[in-house]
Amino acid sequence: MIGAGAVGAGTAWHLACQGHRVTLIDPCLAESINHKNSHHEPLNGTDASLGVLMGHIFRRSSGRAWRLRQRSMELWPKWVEKLNHPETPLHLDTPLIQLASGPEEAERMQSLAKQRIELGLEYFTSANTSSRHLPWPNPGYGGLRSQNDGRVDPLALQRALRRSLERKKVSLLASRVKSLHRPNDRDDTHWRVELDTGDITHCHCVVVCTALASNLLLNPLGHSLPMAAVLGQVLDLQVSAPATSWDHWPAVLVCAGVNLIRHSKDQLLLGATLEEGEQPSAHEPLIMRRLGGLAPNWLLQAEVVDHWHGLRARPSGRPAPLLEVLEQGLILASGHYRNGVLLAPATAEWVQHQINIESITLQK
Ligand SMILES: Cc1cc2nc3c(=O)[nH]c(=O)nc-3n(C[C@H](O)[C@H](O)[C@H](O)COP(=O)(O)OP(=O)(O)OC[C@H]3O[C@@H](n4cnc5c(N)ncnc54)[C@H](O)[C@@H]3O)c2cc1C
């Protein structure tokens, strides 16, 4: 496995749980998982992420993206149960509330809620908003409450995965992969993975989970899977909101497309911007903070105590994510764009399935 973000580390753990012998390679394995201290360099996707799981509230009701989301939402409670440990606690926080930005969206939400009652979706109008819904901001057009969508803290997830990987005896190599080499001849089924240390690791199957860096490893082998960087900025705000504003605050509140996540007594994460390229704009966080004109004064006046940015990998000309067996023994699980944390469990299961098919083929 190359790349130890949510996708790579989650897949490595899942494969190890299924009895596979796994090596996970990433220079980040040399570091402890704390960060948010780099304001100038982009963080990797998982470190920068908010960990929001918007599975059931997704617009479409068919197709691969919907199936992956549904499968992940089925698997997340099981993952959390298995990964949670007193030393590395992990929770699935729910619910998620999404506010409508106008009458058309409110109508669409209403019909979605009707179709997905059994998935925990409920529509509310500003008239029937009770304390169990939301006191702020004035919901205006109403919104959707999704009982089973929510959030996992991405740093807690990585700590829990790291601990479980060690327990499952997954080899953790804190190195960068320099290049990949196909098996030498027909009798040899081993890929050679060359590290920046000069060492070479041999394996039957290579799984590439390196987000934007994937093409660097795959291009020399003749595979072209271009991806574009879409930058996201996150603000951590110290707020002094009126006490009632905190009552019934959901795990995630989505307002004007911005996620608001309360993560301690009076701190709120606000994110994330969507910016083409790799340079953070100074204006985008200001625009995001206004919440399309809905932001209350206490939010506008809140002090910024932390601020970071990261890069998402968006496949060019193809839908996210890129899940492909490129050739025998070479699998790509990358390009998860805005949903790599959400889709980590379904991705891990897909990779396991492909490896099982490959081993059956090899045994024949
Ligand atoms: C601001 C922001 C907010 C987000 N919010 C959410 C959210 O709420 N919910 C959600 O589901 N998703 C969210 N995302 C998207 C999500 O973070 C990504 O889709 C996800 O983290 C991708 O995970 P990954 O494991 O594929 O990649 P990454 O987490 O980027 O990890 C890739 C790893 O590959 C390693 N690597 C690269 N090259 C090599 C090499 N040659 N050798 C070895 N290792 C290598 C890197 O060191 C890195 O650790 C957000 C993204 C951003 C930027």
XYZ file of C-alpha atoms and ligand atoms in Angstrom:
417
model
C 0.000 0.000 0.000
C 1.447 3.382 -0.953
C 0.023 6.435 0.840
C -1.200 6.505 4.445
C -4.042 9.043 4.284
C -7.562 7.924 5.226
C -7.854 5.869 2.030
C -4.473 4.095 2.173
C -4.322 3.555 5.938
C -7.992 2.493 6.056
C -7.482 0.027 3.213
C -4.276 -1.357 4.772
C -6.112 -1.946 8.037
C -9.093 -3.569 6.312
C -6.825 -5.893 4.287
C -4.851 -6.843 7.412
C -8.143 -7.653 9.195
C -8.960 -10.008 6.281
C -5.662 -11.854 6.813
C -3.517 -10.235 4.093
C 0.141 -9.479 4.731
C 0.406 -5.726 4.247
C 3.185 -3.144 4.052
C 2.162 0.527 4.214
C 4.614 3.103 2.844
C 4.440 6.881 3.411
C 6.984 9.432 4.683
C 4.253 10.790 6.990
C 4.496 7.612 9.062
C 7.606 9.105 10.674
C 5.476 11.888 12.208
C 3.024 11.821 15.064
C -0.532 12.809 14.196
C -1.129 16.279 15.637
C -0.314 18.943 13.059
C -2.465 21.882 12.043
C 0.744 23.759 12.626
C 1.600 24.350 8.985
C -0.135 27.463 7.717
C 2.023 27.951 4.665
C 2.364 24.438 3.279
C -0.773 22.580 2.253
C -1.606 19.599 4.455
C -2.376 16.268 2.875
C -6.093 15.775 2.175
C -6.877 13.781 5.296
C -5.042 16.069 7.732
C -6.797 19.133 6.312
C -10.192 17.493 6.098
C -13.265 18.132 8.242
C -14.310 14.470 8.233
C -17.911 15.215 7.279
C -19.888 12.148 6.199
C -22.666 13.248 3.842
C -23.852 9.874 2.653
C -27.637 9.805 2.895
C -28.217 13.434 2.016
C -26.592 12.980 -1.421
C -28.719 14.307 -4.301
C -28.661 11.290 -6.609
C -30.288 7.967 -5.821
C -28.486 5.698 -8.279
C -25.096 5.175 -9.917
C -21.655 4.305 -8.584
C -21.263 7.433 -6.415
C -24.535 6.716 -4.618
C -23.693 3.011 -4.120
C -20.237 3.823 -2.706
C -21.768 6.350 -0.327
C -24.443 3.954 0.838
C -21.940 1.171 1.395
C -19.618 3.484 3.324
C -22.453 4.685 5.541
C -23.285 1.038 6.309
C -19.653 0.303 7.151
C -18.785 3.436 9.172
C -20.501 2.371 12.441
C -18.693 -0.999 12.219
C -15.341 0.684 11.530
C -15.790 3.054 14.451
C -16.758 0.218 16.769
C -13.671 -1.805 15.801
C -11.228 1.116 15.799
C -12.395 2.856 18.962
C -10.008 2.244 21.862
C -9.419 4.106 25.158
C -5.959 5.145 23.927
C -7.279 6.328 20.552
C -10.975 7.146 20.981
C -13.076 7.439 17.849
C -16.728 8.519 17.600
C -19.286 8.851 14.886
C -20.994 12.158 15.673
C -24.512 12.732 14.326
C -26.811 14.296 13.090
C -26.168 16.593 10.158
C -28.441 19.527 9.347
C -28.416 21.199 5.948
C -30.235 24.517 5.556
C -32.025 25.357 2.317
C -30.765 28.455 0.563
C -34.005 29.184 -1.307
C -37.498 27.886 -2.099
C -36.316 25.604 -4.920
C -33.792 23.870 -2.751
C -36.365 23.597 0.026
C -38.730 21.845 -2.387
C -36.007 19.445 -3.496
C -35.160 18.687 0.129
C -38.781 18.015 0.928
C -39.097 15.432 -1.816
C -35.746 13.833 -0.881
C -36.891 13.491 2.725
C -40.088 11.755 1.582
C -38.060 9.169 -0.375
C -35.524 8.554 2.379
C -37.491 8.411 5.618
C -36.007 4.982 6.368
C -32.475 6.410 5.962
C -33.206 8.985 8.673
C -33.953 12.087 6.600
C -36.508 14.598 7.837
C -37.503 17.930 6.315
C -38.341 20.877 8.543
C -39.760 24.294 7.739
C -39.023 27.479 9.605
C -42.574 27.277 10.996
C -42.175 23.819 12.508
C -38.590 24.366 13.669
C -38.628 23.362 17.294
C -35.797 23.318 19.784
C -34.893 19.798 18.694
C -34.010 21.253 15.325
C -32.068 24.455 15.330
C -32.320 27.846 17.003
C -29.813 29.483 14.681
C -29.434 30.729 12.059
C -33.017 31.564 11.294
C -33.695 28.613 9.009
C -35.637 30.801 6.588
C -36.599 28.213 4.007
C -36.226 25.253 6.326
C -33.849 22.385 5.797
C -32.987 18.716 6.087
C -32.060 16.819 9.207
C -30.144 13.641 8.474
C -30.044 11.504 11.590
C -27.313 9.144 10.357
C -25.003 11.530 8.516
C -22.397 13.392 10.547
C -18.692 13.343 11.148
C -15.603 11.485 12.293
C -12.650 13.547 13.495
C -10.008 12.840 10.811
C -7.071 13.156 13.195
C -8.704 10.806 15.698
C -9.355 8.434 12.801
C -5.709 8.438 11.781
C -4.524 7.878 15.344
C -6.953 4.974 15.729
C -5.858 3.498 12.398
C -2.174 3.860 13.261
C -2.669 1.997 16.533
C -4.729 -0.760 14.900
C -2.230 -1.159 12.045
C 0.521 -1.742 14.586
C -1.624 -4.274 16.427
C -2.349 -6.101 13.173
C 1.408 -6.243 12.505
C 1.229 -4.205 9.309
C 4.784 -3.156 8.323
C 4.961 0.631 8.390
C 7.711 2.097 6.209
C 8.306 5.821 6.707
C 9.699 6.414 3.185
C 8.697 7.920 -0.129
C 8.239 5.579 -3.083
C 10.507 6.671 -5.905
C 9.420 4.267 -8.623
C 7.475 1.104 -9.387
C 8.835 -1.784 -11.513
C 6.827 -4.589 -13.093
C 7.662 -8.246 -12.476
C 10.766 -9.178 -14.505
C 9.422 -12.152 -16.424
C 6.413 -14.425 -16.650
C 7.544 -16.701 -13.795
C 8.022 -13.818 -11.422
C 4.857 -12.265 -9.985
C 6.593 -9.729 -7.745
C 6.442 -5.977 -8.261
C 9.500 -4.062 -7.114
C 8.884 -0.884 -5.160
C 11.904 1.406 -5.007
C 12.104 3.746 -2.023
C 13.898 7.069 -1.697
C 16.240 5.368 0.768
C 17.460 3.158 -2.098
C 15.810 0.075 -0.548
C 13.600 -2.151 -2.668
C 10.459 -3.901 -1.436
C 8.865 -6.827 -3.313
C 5.150 -7.570 -3.363
C 2.450 -9.385 -5.364
C 0.164 -6.411 -5.482
C 0.743 -2.642 -5.303
C -2.135 -0.383 -4.260
C -1.561 3.295 -5.055
C -3.395 5.681 -2.668
C -1.275 8.794 -3.103
C -3.964 11.285 -4.182
C -2.417 14.064 -6.325
C 0.974 12.319 -6.384
C -0.416 9.184 -8.057
C 0.430 10.208 -11.609
C 4.119 10.652 -10.722
C 4.277 6.950 -9.936
C 1.999 5.745 -12.731
C 3.115 7.845 -15.717
C 6.467 6.045 -16.125
C 4.471 2.781 -16.422
C 2.378 4.239 -19.249
C -0.762 5.001 -17.223
C -2.100 8.528 -17.430
C -4.674 9.514 -14.819
C -4.490 13.293 -14.522
C -5.938 15.013 -11.475
C -6.294 18.691 -10.602
C -5.684 20.263 -7.206
C -8.690 21.919 -5.569
C -7.603 23.803 -2.495
C -9.681 24.030 0.676
C -9.201 26.453 3.583
C -10.529 25.878 7.078
C -10.947 28.397 9.921
C -10.987 27.472 13.586
C -12.938 30.184 15.419
C -13.160 31.066 19.085
C -16.746 32.222 19.465
C -18.703 33.832 22.253
C -22.158 32.891 21.042
C -25.276 33.447 23.122
C -25.695 30.301 25.229
C -28.939 29.361 23.449
C -27.176 29.257 20.084
C -25.349 26.154 21.232
C -28.464 24.290 22.305
C -29.085 21.352 20.034
C -26.157 22.200 17.785
C -25.842 19.214 15.441
C -22.573 17.365 14.757
C -22.471 19.232 11.444
C -24.473 22.240 10.310
C -24.309 23.016 6.603
C -25.259 26.581 5.756
C -24.729 28.145 2.310
C -22.553 25.138 1.452
C -20.246 25.775 4.428
C -19.791 23.221 7.225
C -19.931 24.516 10.797
C -18.608 22.052 13.335
C -18.561 22.737 17.036
C -15.512 20.936 18.393
C -15.168 22.211 21.937
C -17.110 24.377 24.368
C -16.803 27.530 22.291
C -14.830 26.626 19.209
C -16.187 26.197 15.744
C -14.589 24.860 12.584
C -15.723 26.585 9.441
C -14.910 25.064 6.081
C -14.029 24.510 3.486
C -13.406 26.813 0.536
C -13.257 25.409 -3.009
C -10.365 27.030 -4.914
C -8.761 25.966 -8.169
C -4.998 25.516 -7.934
C -2.540 25.324 -5.078
C -2.315 28.919 -3.743
C -4.772 29.944 -1.005
C -6.736 33.122 -1.690
C -6.957 35.759 1.053
C -10.563 36.608 0.091
C -12.176 33.182 0.040
C -12.167 32.682 3.842
C -13.825 36.104 4.275
C -16.544 35.202 1.779
C -17.044 31.790 3.397
C -17.401 33.390 6.810
C -20.375 35.493 5.711
C -22.401 32.347 4.973
C -24.118 34.025 2.052
C -25.363 36.825 4.340
C -26.785 34.503 7.027
C -23.902 34.737 9.505
C -24.833 36.245 12.887
C -22.657 38.948 14.395
C -21.055 36.649 16.944
C -19.747 34.512 14.098
C -18.470 37.461 12.091
C -16.684 38.813 15.164
C -15.186 35.532 16.324
C -11.409 35.350 16.665
C -9.552 33.082 14.262
C -7.411 30.805 16.432
C -6.234 28.517 13.652
C -6.342 28.475 9.887
C -5.052 25.829 7.495
C -5.410 24.618 3.945
C -5.111 21.349 2.088
C -5.429 19.979 -1.415
C -8.119 17.731 -2.798
C -7.396 15.491 -5.802
C -10.088 15.893 -8.473
C -9.803 13.529 -11.454
C -9.685 15.412 -14.777
C -12.533 14.507 -17.107
C -13.664 11.538 -15.008
C -15.875 11.134 -11.997
C -14.300 10.793 -8.557
C -12.982 8.510 -7.190
C -10.566 6.615 -9.457
C -10.918 2.958 -8.504
C -9.186 0.878 -11.151
C -7.155 -2.275 -11.655
C -4.584 -0.843 -14.060
C -2.872 -4.141 -14.797
C -2.207 -7.367 -12.973
C -0.954 -6.540 -9.486
C -1.405 -2.777 -9.838
C -4.458 -1.128 -8.295
C -5.318 2.562 -8.093
C -7.573 3.883 -5.296
C -7.252 7.637 -5.502
C -8.807 10.909 -6.678
C -11.495 10.979 -3.968
C -11.834 14.742 -4.352
C -14.273 15.995 -1.667
C -15.194 12.673 -0.091
C -12.102 10.619 0.693
C -12.907 10.247 4.378
C -16.538 9.379 3.704
C -15.608 6.831 1.030
C -12.644 5.187 2.800
C -14.567 2.088 4.017
C -16.244 1.367 0.659
C -12.917 1.916 -1.112
C -11.147 -0.530 1.214
C -13.801 -3.140 0.529
C -13.516 -2.592 -3.233
C -9.716 -3.046 -3.098
C -10.079 -6.232 -1.061
C -12.518 -7.577 -3.641
C -10.097 -6.868 -6.508
C -7.220 -8.532 -4.650
C -9.354 -11.606 -4.004
C -10.238 -11.813 -7.719
C -6.534 -11.450 -8.609
C -5.441 -14.225 -6.248
C -8.082 -16.568 -7.675
C -6.782 -15.795 -11.191
C -3.173 -16.398 -10.099
C -4.059 -19.764 -8.506
C -5.715 -21.043 -11.717
C -10.064 21.423 3.489
C -10.572 20.055 3.133
C -11.739 19.586 3.719
C -12.210 18.317 3.399
N -13.336 17.862 4.028
C -13.753 16.595 3.778
C -14.874 16.078 4.472
O -15.481 16.778 5.276
N -15.256 14.797 4.225
C -14.585 13.998 3.328
O -14.969 12.832 3.157
N -13.520 14.475 2.651
C -13.100 15.750 2.848
N -12.042 16.249 2.168
C -11.433 15.421 1.123
C -10.565 14.375 1.767
O -9.726 14.997 2.684
C -9.753 13.632 0.713
O -10.592 13.135 -0.294
C -9.035 12.455 1.383
O -8.304 12.887 2.489
C -8.152 11.745 0.419
O -7.475 10.760 1.160
P -6.247 10.019 0.533
O -5.814 8.992 1.535
O -6.591 9.574 -0.844
O -5.147 11.161 0.329
P -4.265 11.994 1.357
O -4.916 12.114 2.673
O -3.868 13.229 0.645
O -2.995 11.068 1.559
C -2.098 10.771 0.498
C -0.815 10.292 1.148
O 0.061 9.826 0.107
C 1.378 10.079 0.528
N 2.276 10.035 -0.629
C 2.279 10.839 -1.728
N 3.261 10.442 -2.583
C 3.876 9.371 -2.012
C 4.959 8.518 -2.426
N 5.600 8.693 -3.582
N 5.342 7.512 -1.598
C 4.681 7.303 -0.419
N 3.652 8.078 0.019
C 3.251 9.100 -0.776
C 1.308 11.470 1.162
O 2.394 11.688 2.041
C -0.047 11.413 1.880
O 0.093 11.064 3.242
C -11.521 17.509 2.461
C -10.351 17.982 1.864
C -9.864 19.247 2.204
C -8.594 19.734 1.579
